[in-house]
Amino acid sequence: MYVYETKSLNAAMGARRMTNRQLAAAAGVSIRSVSDVRNGKRNVTLRTITAIAGAAGLDVELRFTQRPPSEAEEAI
């Protein structure tokens, strides 16, 4: 499962008055990729996320987090 935290991206775009089109051009990705990342609609590559973040003046943070065990894992 992946989770995008897009508040900081949206805020950075707002502060820079950037549109999806402008961000896509600056990042060298498609407008659809920008839109999908902003809306959490598609699993994109780390390279794409890093390019979009960099174009918005942001860094990417990748974390592993603990998830609760599934019923199958608890049965073991």
Tab-separated table of C-alpha atoms in Angstrom:
chain	number	residue	atom	x	y	z
A	1	MET	CA	0.000	0.000	0.000
A	2	TYR	CA	1.240	3.481	-0.782
A	3	VAL	CA	0.175	6.772	0.658
A	4	TYR	CA	0.860	10.140	-0.865
A	5	GLU	CA	0.917	13.119	1.448
A	6	THR	CA	0.136	15.889	-1.009
A	7	LYS	CA	-0.596	18.830	1.292
A	8	SER	CA	2.975	20.117	1.047
A	9	LEU	CA	3.027	19.724	-2.750
A	10	ASN	CA	-0.248	21.583	-3.123
A	11	ALA	CA	0.968	24.307	-0.744
A	12	ALA	CA	4.272	24.699	-2.616
A	13	MET	CA	2.439	24.951	-5.919
A	14	GLY	CA	0.071	27.538	-4.453
A	15	ALA	CA	2.936	29.600	-3.053
A	16	ARG	CA	4.656	29.560	-6.441
A	17	ARG	CA	1.345	30.039	-8.277
A	18	MET	CA	2.180	26.974	-10.382
A	19	THR	CA	-0.351	25.130	-12.476
A	20	ASN	CA	-0.197	21.401	-13.176
A	21	ARG	CA	1.029	22.283	-16.674
A	22	GLN	CA	3.859	24.469	-15.368
A	23	LEU	CA	4.917	21.897	-12.779
A	24	ALA	CA	4.862	19.118	-15.371
A	25	ALA	CA	7.045	21.146	-17.730
A	26	ALA	CA	9.527	21.994	-14.968
A	27	ALA	CA	9.673	18.359	-13.837
A	28	GLY	CA	9.852	16.910	-17.349
A	29	VAL	CA	6.793	14.713	-16.813
A	30	SER	CA	3.282	14.612	-18.230
A	31	ILE	CA	0.462	16.753	-16.888
A	32	ARG	CA	-1.394	13.526	-16.151
A	33	SER	CA	1.481	12.337	-13.932
A	34	VAL	CA	1.303	15.557	-11.921
A	35	SER	CA	-2.460	15.289	-11.613
A	36	ASP	CA	-2.286	11.616	-10.617
A	37	VAL	CA	0.330	12.305	-7.923
A	38	ARG	CA	-1.675	15.227	-6.552
A	39	ASN	CA	-4.792	13.061	-6.397
A	40	GLY	CA	-3.149	9.784	-5.325
A	41	LYS	CA	-4.722	8.026	-8.303
A	42	ARG	CA	-1.822	6.109	-9.764
A	43	ASN	CA	1.251	4.310	-8.569
A	44	VAL	CA	4.066	6.326	-10.132
A	45	THR	CA	7.793	5.730	-9.949
A	46	LEU	CA	10.037	7.233	-7.323
A	47	ARG	CA	11.834	9.011	-10.164
A	48	THR	CA	8.601	10.764	-11.190
A	49	ILE	CA	7.734	11.736	-7.634
A	50	THR	CA	11.273	13.045	-7.074
A	51	ALA	CA	11.143	15.088	-10.298
A	52	ILE	CA	7.776	16.600	-9.384
A	53	ALA	CA	8.908	17.384	-5.839
A	54	GLY	CA	12.143	18.972	-7.053
A	55	ALA	CA	10.291	21.157	-9.542
A	56	ALA	CA	8.064	22.353	-6.684
A	57	GLY	CA	11.096	23.071	-4.463
A	58	LEU	CA	10.477	20.080	-2.198
A	59	ASP	CA	12.385	16.982	-1.114
A	60	VAL	CA	10.959	13.468	-0.984
A	61	GLU	CA	10.903	11.502	2.255
A	62	LEU	CA	10.498	7.732	2.014
A	63	ARG	CA	9.579	5.874	5.195
A	64	PHE	CA	8.780	2.339	6.193
A	65	THR	CA	6.022	2.206	8.775
A	66	GLN	CA	4.654	-0.610	10.889
A	67	ARG	CA	1.281	-1.929	9.871
A	68	PRO	CA	-0.999	-4.084	11.968
A	69	PRO	CA	-0.659	-7.823	11.282
A	70	SER	CA	-3.277	-9.419	9.067
A	71	GLU	CA	-5.429	-12.277	10.345
A	72	ALA	CA	-3.288	-14.734	8.357
A	73	GLU	CA	-0.101	-13.428	9.980
A	74	GLU	CA	-1.633	-13.638	13.459
A	75	ALA	CA	-2.529	-17.306	12.900
A	76	ILE	CA	1.132	-18.255	12.404
